[in-house]
PDB file of C-alpha atoms in Angstrom:
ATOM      1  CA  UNK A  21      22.518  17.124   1.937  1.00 68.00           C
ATOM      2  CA  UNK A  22      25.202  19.646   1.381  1.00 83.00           C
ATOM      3  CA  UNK A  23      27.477  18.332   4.671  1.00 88.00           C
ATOM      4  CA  UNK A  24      27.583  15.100   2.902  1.00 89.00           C
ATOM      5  CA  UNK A  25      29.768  16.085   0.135  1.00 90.00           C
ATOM      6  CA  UNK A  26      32.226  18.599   2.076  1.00 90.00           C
ATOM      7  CA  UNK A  27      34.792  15.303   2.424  1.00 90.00           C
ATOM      8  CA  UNK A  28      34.215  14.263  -1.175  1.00 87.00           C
ATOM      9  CA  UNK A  29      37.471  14.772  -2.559  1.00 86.00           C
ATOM     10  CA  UNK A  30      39.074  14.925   0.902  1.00 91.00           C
ATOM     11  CA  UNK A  31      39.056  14.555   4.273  1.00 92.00           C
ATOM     12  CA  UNK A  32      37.993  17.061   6.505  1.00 93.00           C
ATOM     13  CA  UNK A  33      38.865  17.159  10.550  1.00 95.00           C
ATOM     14  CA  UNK A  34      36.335  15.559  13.070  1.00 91.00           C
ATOM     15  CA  UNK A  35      36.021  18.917  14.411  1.00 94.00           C
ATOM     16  CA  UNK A  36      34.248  20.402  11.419  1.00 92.00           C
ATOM     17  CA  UNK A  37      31.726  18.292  12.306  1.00 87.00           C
ATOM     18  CA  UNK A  38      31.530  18.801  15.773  1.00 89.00           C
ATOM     19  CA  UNK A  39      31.630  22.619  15.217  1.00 93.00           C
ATOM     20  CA  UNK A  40      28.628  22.294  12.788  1.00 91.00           C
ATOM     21  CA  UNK A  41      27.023  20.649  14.748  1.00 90.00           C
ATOM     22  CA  UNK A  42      27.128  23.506  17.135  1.00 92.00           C
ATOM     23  CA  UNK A  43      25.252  25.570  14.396  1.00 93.00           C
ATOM     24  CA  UNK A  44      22.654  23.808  12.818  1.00 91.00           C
ATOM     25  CA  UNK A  45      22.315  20.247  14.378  1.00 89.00           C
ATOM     26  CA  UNK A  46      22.740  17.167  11.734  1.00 88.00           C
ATOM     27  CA  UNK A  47      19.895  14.569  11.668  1.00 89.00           C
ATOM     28  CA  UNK A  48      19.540  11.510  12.854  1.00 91.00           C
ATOM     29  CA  UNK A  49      20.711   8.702   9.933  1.00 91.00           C
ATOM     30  CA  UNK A  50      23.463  11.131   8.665  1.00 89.00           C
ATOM     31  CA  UNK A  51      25.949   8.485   8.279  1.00 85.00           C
ATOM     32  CA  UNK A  52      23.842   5.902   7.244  1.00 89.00           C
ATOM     33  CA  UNK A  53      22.319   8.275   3.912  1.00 91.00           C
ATOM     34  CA  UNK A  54      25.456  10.025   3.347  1.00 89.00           C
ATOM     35  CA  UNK A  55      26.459   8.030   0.290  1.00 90.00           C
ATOM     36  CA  UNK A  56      22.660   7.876  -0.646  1.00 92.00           C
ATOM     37  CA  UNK A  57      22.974  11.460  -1.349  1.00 92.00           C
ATOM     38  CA  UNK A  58      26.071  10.834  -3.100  1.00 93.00           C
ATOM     39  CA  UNK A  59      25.244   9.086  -5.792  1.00 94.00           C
ATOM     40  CA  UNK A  60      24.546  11.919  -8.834  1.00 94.00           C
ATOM     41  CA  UNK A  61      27.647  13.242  -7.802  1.00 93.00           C
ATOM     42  CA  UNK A  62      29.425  10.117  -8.205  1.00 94.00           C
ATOM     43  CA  UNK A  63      27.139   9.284 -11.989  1.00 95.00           C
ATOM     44  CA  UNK A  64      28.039  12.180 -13.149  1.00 94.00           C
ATOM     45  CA  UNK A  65      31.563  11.652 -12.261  1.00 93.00           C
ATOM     46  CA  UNK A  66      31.416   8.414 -14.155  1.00 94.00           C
ATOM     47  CA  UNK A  67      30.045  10.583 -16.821  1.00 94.00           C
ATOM     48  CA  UNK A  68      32.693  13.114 -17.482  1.00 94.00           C
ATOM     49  CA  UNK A  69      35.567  10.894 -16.187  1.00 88.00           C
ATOM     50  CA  UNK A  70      35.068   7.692 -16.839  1.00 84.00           C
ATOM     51  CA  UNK A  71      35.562   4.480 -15.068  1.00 87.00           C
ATOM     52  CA  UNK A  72      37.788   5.466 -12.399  1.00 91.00           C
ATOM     53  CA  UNK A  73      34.560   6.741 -10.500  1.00 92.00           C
ATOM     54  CA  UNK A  74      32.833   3.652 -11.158  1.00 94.00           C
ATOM     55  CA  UNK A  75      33.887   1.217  -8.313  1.00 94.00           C
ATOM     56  CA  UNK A  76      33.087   4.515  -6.132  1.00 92.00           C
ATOM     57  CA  UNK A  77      29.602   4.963  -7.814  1.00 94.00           C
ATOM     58  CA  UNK A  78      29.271   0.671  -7.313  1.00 95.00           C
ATOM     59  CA  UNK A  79      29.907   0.788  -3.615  1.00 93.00           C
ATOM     60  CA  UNK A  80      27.929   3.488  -2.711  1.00 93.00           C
ATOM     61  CA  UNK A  81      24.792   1.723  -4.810  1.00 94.00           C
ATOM     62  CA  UNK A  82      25.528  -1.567  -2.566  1.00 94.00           C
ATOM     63  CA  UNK A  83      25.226   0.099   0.339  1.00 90.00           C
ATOM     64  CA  UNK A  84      21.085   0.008  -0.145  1.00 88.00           C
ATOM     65  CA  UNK A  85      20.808  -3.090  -2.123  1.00 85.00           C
TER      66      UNK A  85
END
């Protein structure tokens, strides 16, 4: 759960991934529950900011209509 936030606020080199990888091996579905996990971060984002995190917060809830 923690790997999917270490690009939240920016973008982090494929080979961080490939190199942690190398340590502790990342399950199957990653990508597809990344922004699953994601969500509290982005409502409470939405929360303290405002809007501007809510098309984020929208997109991510989409993904599992």
């Amino acid at each position: 759960m923690k790997l999917a936030y270490i690009d939240f606020f920016a973008p982090v080199p494929e080979e961080f991934f490939h190199g942690y990888q190398e340590l502790a091996p990342v399950d199957p579905g990653f990508a597809e529950r990344r922004e699953l996990w994601r969500i509290p971060a982005w409502l409470a984002m939405v929360e303290v900011d405002g809007a501007q995190y809510l098309e984020a917060l929208t997109k991510a809830l989409r993904a599992y209509e």
